[in-house]
Structure formats: structure tokens, C-alpha cells
CSV table of C-alpha atoms in Angstrom, one decimal:
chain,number,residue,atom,x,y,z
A,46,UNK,CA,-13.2,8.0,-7.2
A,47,UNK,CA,-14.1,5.8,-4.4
A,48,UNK,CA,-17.1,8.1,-3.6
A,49,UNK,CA,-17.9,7.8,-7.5
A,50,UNK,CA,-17.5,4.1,-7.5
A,51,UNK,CA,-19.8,4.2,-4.3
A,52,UNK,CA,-22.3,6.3,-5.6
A,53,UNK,CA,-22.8,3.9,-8.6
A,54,UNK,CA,-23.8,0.7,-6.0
A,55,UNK,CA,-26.0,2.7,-4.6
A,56,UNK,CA,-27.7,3.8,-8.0
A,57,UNK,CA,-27.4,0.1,-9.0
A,58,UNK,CA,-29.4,-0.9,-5.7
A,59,UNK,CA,-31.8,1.7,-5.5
A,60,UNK,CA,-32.5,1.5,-9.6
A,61,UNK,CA,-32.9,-2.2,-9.5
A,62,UNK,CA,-35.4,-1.9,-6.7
A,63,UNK,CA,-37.5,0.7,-8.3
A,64,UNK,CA,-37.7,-1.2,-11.9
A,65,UNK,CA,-38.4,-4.5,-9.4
A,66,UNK,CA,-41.4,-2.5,-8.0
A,67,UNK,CA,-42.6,-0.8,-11.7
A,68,UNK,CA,-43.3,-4.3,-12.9
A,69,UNK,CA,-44.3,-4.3,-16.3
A,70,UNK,CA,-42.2,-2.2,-18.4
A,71,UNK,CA,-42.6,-0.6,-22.3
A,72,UNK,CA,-40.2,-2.8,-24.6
A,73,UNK,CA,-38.6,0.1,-25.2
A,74,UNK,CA,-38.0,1.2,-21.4
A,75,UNK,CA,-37.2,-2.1,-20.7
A,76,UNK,CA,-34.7,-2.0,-23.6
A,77,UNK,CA,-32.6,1.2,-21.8
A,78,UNK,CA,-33.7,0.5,-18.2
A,79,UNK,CA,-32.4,-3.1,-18.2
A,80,UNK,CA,-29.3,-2.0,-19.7
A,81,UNK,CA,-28.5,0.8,-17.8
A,82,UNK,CA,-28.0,-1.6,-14.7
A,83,UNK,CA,-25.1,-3.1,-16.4
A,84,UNK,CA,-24.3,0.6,-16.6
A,85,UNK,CA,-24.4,0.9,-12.6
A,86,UNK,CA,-22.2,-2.5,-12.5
A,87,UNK,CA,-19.5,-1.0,-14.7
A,88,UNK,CA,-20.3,-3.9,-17.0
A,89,UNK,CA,-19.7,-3.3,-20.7
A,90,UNK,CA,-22.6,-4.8,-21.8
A,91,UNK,CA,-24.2,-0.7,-20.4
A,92,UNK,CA,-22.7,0.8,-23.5
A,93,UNK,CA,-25.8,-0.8,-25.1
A,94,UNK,CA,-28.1,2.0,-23.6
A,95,UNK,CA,-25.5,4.1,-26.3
A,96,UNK,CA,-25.7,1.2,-29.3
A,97,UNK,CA,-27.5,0.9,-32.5
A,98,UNK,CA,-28.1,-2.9,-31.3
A,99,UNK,CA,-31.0,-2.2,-29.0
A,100,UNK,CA,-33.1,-0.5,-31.9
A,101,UNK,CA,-36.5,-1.1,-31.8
A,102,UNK,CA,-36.9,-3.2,-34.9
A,103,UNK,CA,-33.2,-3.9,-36.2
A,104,UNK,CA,-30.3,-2.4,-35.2
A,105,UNK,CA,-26.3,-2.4,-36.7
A,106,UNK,CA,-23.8,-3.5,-34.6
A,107,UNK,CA,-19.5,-4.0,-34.1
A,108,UNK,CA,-18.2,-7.2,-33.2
A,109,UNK,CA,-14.2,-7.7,-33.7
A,110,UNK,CA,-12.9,-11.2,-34.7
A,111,UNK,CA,-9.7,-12.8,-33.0
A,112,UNK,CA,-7.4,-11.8,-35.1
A,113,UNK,CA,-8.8,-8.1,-34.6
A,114,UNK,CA,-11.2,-7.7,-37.9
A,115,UNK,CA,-13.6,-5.4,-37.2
A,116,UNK,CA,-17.3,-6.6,-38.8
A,117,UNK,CA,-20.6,-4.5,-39.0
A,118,UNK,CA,-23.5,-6.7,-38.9
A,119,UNK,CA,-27.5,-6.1,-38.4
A,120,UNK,CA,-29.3,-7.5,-35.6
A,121,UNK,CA,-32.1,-9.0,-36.4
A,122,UNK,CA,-35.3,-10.4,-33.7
A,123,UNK,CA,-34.6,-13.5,-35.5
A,124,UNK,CA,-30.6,-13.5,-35.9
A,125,UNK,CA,-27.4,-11.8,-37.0
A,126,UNK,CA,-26.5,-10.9,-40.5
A,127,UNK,CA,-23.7,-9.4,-42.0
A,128,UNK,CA,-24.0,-5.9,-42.4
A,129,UNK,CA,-26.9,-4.8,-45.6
A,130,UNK,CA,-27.6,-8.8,-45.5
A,131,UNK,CA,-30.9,-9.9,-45.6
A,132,UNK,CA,-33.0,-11.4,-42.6
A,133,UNK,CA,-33.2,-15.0,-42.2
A,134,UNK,CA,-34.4,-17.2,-39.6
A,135,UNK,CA,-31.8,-18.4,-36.8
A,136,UNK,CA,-32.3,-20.6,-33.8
A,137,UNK,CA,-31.0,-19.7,-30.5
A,138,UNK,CA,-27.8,-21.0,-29.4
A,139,UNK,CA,-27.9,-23.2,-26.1
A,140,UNK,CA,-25.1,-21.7,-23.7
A,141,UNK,CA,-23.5,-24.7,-22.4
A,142,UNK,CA,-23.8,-24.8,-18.6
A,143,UNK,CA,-21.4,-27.4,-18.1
A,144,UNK,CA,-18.3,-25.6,-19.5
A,145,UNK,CA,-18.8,-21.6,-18.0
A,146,UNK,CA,-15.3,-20.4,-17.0
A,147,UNK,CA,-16.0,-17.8,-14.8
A,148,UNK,CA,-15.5,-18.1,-11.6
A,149,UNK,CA,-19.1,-17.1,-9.5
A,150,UNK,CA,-18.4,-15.0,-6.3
A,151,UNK,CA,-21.2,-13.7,-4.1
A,152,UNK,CA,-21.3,-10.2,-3.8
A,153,UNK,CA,-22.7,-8.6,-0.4
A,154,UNK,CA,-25.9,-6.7,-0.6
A,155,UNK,CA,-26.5,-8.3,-3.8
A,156,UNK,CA,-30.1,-6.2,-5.4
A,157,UNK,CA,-29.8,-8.7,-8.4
A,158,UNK,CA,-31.8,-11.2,-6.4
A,159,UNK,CA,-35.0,-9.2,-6.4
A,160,UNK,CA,-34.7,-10.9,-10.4
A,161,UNK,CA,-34.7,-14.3,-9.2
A,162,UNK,CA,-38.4,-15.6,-8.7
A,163,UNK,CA,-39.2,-13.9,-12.1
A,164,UNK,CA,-36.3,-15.7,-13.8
A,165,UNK,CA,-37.4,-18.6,-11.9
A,166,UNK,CA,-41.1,-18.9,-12.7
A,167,UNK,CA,-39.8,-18.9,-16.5
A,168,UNK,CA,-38.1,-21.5,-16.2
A,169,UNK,CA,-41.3,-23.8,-14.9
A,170,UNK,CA,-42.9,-22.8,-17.8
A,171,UNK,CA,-43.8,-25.5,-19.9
A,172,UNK,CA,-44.0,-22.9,-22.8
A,173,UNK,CA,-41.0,-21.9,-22.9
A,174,UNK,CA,-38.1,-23.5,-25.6
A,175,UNK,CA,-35.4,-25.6,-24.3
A,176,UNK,CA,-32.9,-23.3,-25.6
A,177,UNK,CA,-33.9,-20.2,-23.7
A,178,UNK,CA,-34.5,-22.2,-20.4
A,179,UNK,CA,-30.5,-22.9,-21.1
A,180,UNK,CA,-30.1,-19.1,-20.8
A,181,UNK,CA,-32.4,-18.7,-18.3
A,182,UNK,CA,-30.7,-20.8,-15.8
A,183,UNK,CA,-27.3,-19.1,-16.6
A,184,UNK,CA,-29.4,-16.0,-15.3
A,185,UNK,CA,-30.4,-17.5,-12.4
A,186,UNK,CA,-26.7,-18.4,-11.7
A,187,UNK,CA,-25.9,-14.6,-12.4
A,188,UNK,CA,-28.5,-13.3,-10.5
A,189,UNK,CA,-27.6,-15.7,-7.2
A,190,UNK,CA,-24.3,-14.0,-7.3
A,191,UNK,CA,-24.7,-10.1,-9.0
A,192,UNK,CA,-23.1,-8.7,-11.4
A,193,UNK,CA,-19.4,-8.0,-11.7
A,194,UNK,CA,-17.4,-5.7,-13.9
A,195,UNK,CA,-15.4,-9.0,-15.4
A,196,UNK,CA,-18.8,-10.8,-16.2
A,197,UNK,CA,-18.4,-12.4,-19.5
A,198,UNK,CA,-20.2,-10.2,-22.3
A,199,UNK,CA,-21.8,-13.3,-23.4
A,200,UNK,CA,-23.2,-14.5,-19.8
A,201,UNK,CA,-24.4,-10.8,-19.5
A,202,UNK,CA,-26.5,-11.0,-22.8
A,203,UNK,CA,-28.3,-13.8,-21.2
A,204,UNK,CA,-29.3,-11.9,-18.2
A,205,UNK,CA,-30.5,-8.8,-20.6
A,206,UNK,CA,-32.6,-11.4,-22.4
A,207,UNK,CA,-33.7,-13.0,-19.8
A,208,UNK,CA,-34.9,-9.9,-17.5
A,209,UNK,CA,-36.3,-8.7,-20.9
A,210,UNK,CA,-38.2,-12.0,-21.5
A,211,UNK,CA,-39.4,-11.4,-17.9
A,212,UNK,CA,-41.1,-7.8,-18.9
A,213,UNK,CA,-42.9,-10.0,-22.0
A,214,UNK,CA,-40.3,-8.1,-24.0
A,215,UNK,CA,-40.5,-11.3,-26.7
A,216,UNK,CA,-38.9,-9.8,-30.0
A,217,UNK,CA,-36.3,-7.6,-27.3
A,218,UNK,CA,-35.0,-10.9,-25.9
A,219,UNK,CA,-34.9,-12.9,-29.0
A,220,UNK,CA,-32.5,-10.6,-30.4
A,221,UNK,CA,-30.4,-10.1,-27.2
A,222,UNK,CA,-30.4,-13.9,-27.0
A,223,UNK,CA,-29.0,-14.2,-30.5
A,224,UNK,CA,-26.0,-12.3,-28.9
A,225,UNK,CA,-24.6,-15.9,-28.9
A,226,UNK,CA,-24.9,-16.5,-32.5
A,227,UNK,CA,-21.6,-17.5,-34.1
A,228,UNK,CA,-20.7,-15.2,-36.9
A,229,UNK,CA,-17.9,-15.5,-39.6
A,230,UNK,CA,-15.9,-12.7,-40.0
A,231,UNK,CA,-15.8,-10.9,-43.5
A,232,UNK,CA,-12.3,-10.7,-43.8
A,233,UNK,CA,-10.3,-13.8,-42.5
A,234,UNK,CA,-13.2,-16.1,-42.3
A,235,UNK,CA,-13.0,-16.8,-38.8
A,236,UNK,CA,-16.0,-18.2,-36.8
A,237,UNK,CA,-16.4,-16.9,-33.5
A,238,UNK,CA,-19.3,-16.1,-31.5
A,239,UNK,CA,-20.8,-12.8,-31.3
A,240,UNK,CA,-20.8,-11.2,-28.1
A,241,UNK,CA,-17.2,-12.4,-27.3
A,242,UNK,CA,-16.1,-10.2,-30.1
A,243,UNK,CA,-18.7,-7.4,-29.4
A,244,UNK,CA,-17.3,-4.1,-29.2
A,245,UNK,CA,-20.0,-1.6,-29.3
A,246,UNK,CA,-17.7,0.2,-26.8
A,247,UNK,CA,-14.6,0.8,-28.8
A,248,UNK,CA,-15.8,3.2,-31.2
């Protein structure tokens, strides 16, 4: 296992560096490749290479309430519905910087800081909205440190947005980004936010 678990950091590095050097990207690529780092981390959020939620125009997703509801919904580019709802408009939820409760460790050799001047130059740009700039600098906190297996699912949709918004994969991000929409669960009526209940990976 610990060759395994080695072999994987090295795919991570040496994948990273090769998408770093492809530059731009299909949306759909994009869409798997981007993923499929989290894959390399052991992150969660690489079950999405598997998931209906990375569809290219709408996709159906899990997400499992508190009190352990399980909820199909549809992701939408422009928000999350309840499953078989209709589409309609949502804006994009600001992660609040000031309150993240995870604890940021370096890790050595870290190839996630080939993403920082891309991440970076998004953020100086004076056309991009106030509330993806919020998730943008999460990224660039990520990206300082790499990724980690314990990486909040929610933190981790902001890097998958972000890198995608770096590959002028617009509609892709938006609806990765929305994986901070708050969603009310069908069956107690719970509101909690989406990607902390996500669980693409327990079916």
C-alpha cells in the first residue's frame, strides 16, 4: 500500500505538470482532467470524474441532509434544483474567508502551486464578480498549501471551479461554484449547504 499510496503523488505531480503545460483545455477535458487530480489526492471530490454532476449541460446529483435524508437534485449552470424541478436563476454563494475551519498545512513538493499565477491573475480582474473572487481566493489559499485527503468537500468545489474558470470553462465553473448553494431537504426540511452533504460517493 505504501508503494500504491506513492505511486498516486507521483501521478498527482506528474499529471498536474502535464495539464499546467497543455494550457487550454476542452470543457469537457477540463471537466475529467481537473477532477481526476482530486482523484490522485485521495480527495472525494475525484468521484466526480464517476458522477452525473459534471454532465455537460445538466447533470443529477446525491447530497444527504444532517439527519441522513438522502435528496436527488439537478445541477443546473445557473443553480441547484430539486430533482425533475425546473431551472431558475441562482447567485453564487460567497464562501466566507473569515470563518474556514480547516486547519492549512504545507505539503512538501507541493505541484498545486503551478495553479497559482492563473488563479492569481483572476483575481486582478476587474471583470470578474465579487462572489467568485471570494472563491478564488479560497483557491489561492488551497493551492499555497496542496491538497489533502481531509480538504473540506466544499473548499475543494472552489478549487474545481476555480482551475475550471482558469481553462475559460465559464458554464463548468458556474455550476461547480453553485456546489455552495444551500438546499432544503425534501424530507425533514432541513437547510444545509450542498456540498457538505454531497455524497456522490456512497452509492
Amino acid at each position: 500500500m505504501d508503494m500504491f499510496y506513492s505511486s498516486l503523488r507521483y501521478a498527482e505531480k506528474v499529471c498536474i505538470e502535464s495539464i499546467f503545460k497543455a494550457g487550454k483545455l476542452s470543457d469537457i477535458d477540463a471537466v475529467y482532467l481537473y477532477a481526476g487530480l482530486f482523484a490522485f489526492s485521495k480527495h472525494d471530490l475525484g468521484y466526480m470524474t464517476m458522477s452525473g454532476y459534471k454532465d455537460n449541460l445538466e447533470g443529477t446529483s446525491v447530497a444527504k441532509c444532517e439527519n441522513g435524508h438522502l435528496n436527488d437534485v439537478t445541477v443546473y449552470n445557473s443553480g441547484i434544483a430539486a430533482y425533475e424541478e425546473k431551472e431558475f436563476p441562482s447567485s453564487i454563494t460567497v464562501p466566507d474567508l473569515t470563518s474556514i475551519n480547516y486547519h492549512f498545512e504545507k505539503i512538501d513538493d507541493n505541484p498545486w502551486l503551478l495553479f497559482e499565477e492563473g488563479i492569481q491573475k483572476l483575481i486582478k480582474n476587474d471583470n470578474i464578480s465579487k462572489e467568485i473572487k471570494a472563491h478564488l481566493r479560497l483557491s489561492e489559499l488551497i493551492v499555497k498549501h496542496g491538497v489533502k485527503p481531509d480538504l473540506p468537500v466544499k473548499y475543494a468545489f472552489s478549487l474545481y471551479g476555480s482551475l475550471l474558470l482558469c481553462n475559460g470553462s465559464i458554464n463548468e465553473s458556474n455550476r461547480i461554484f453553485h456546489g455552495w448553494d444551500k438546499i432544503i431537504c425534501q424530507e425533514c426540511g432541513q437547510e444545509f449547504i450542498f456540498a457538505d452533504g454531497w455524497c456522490e460517493s456512497c452509492l
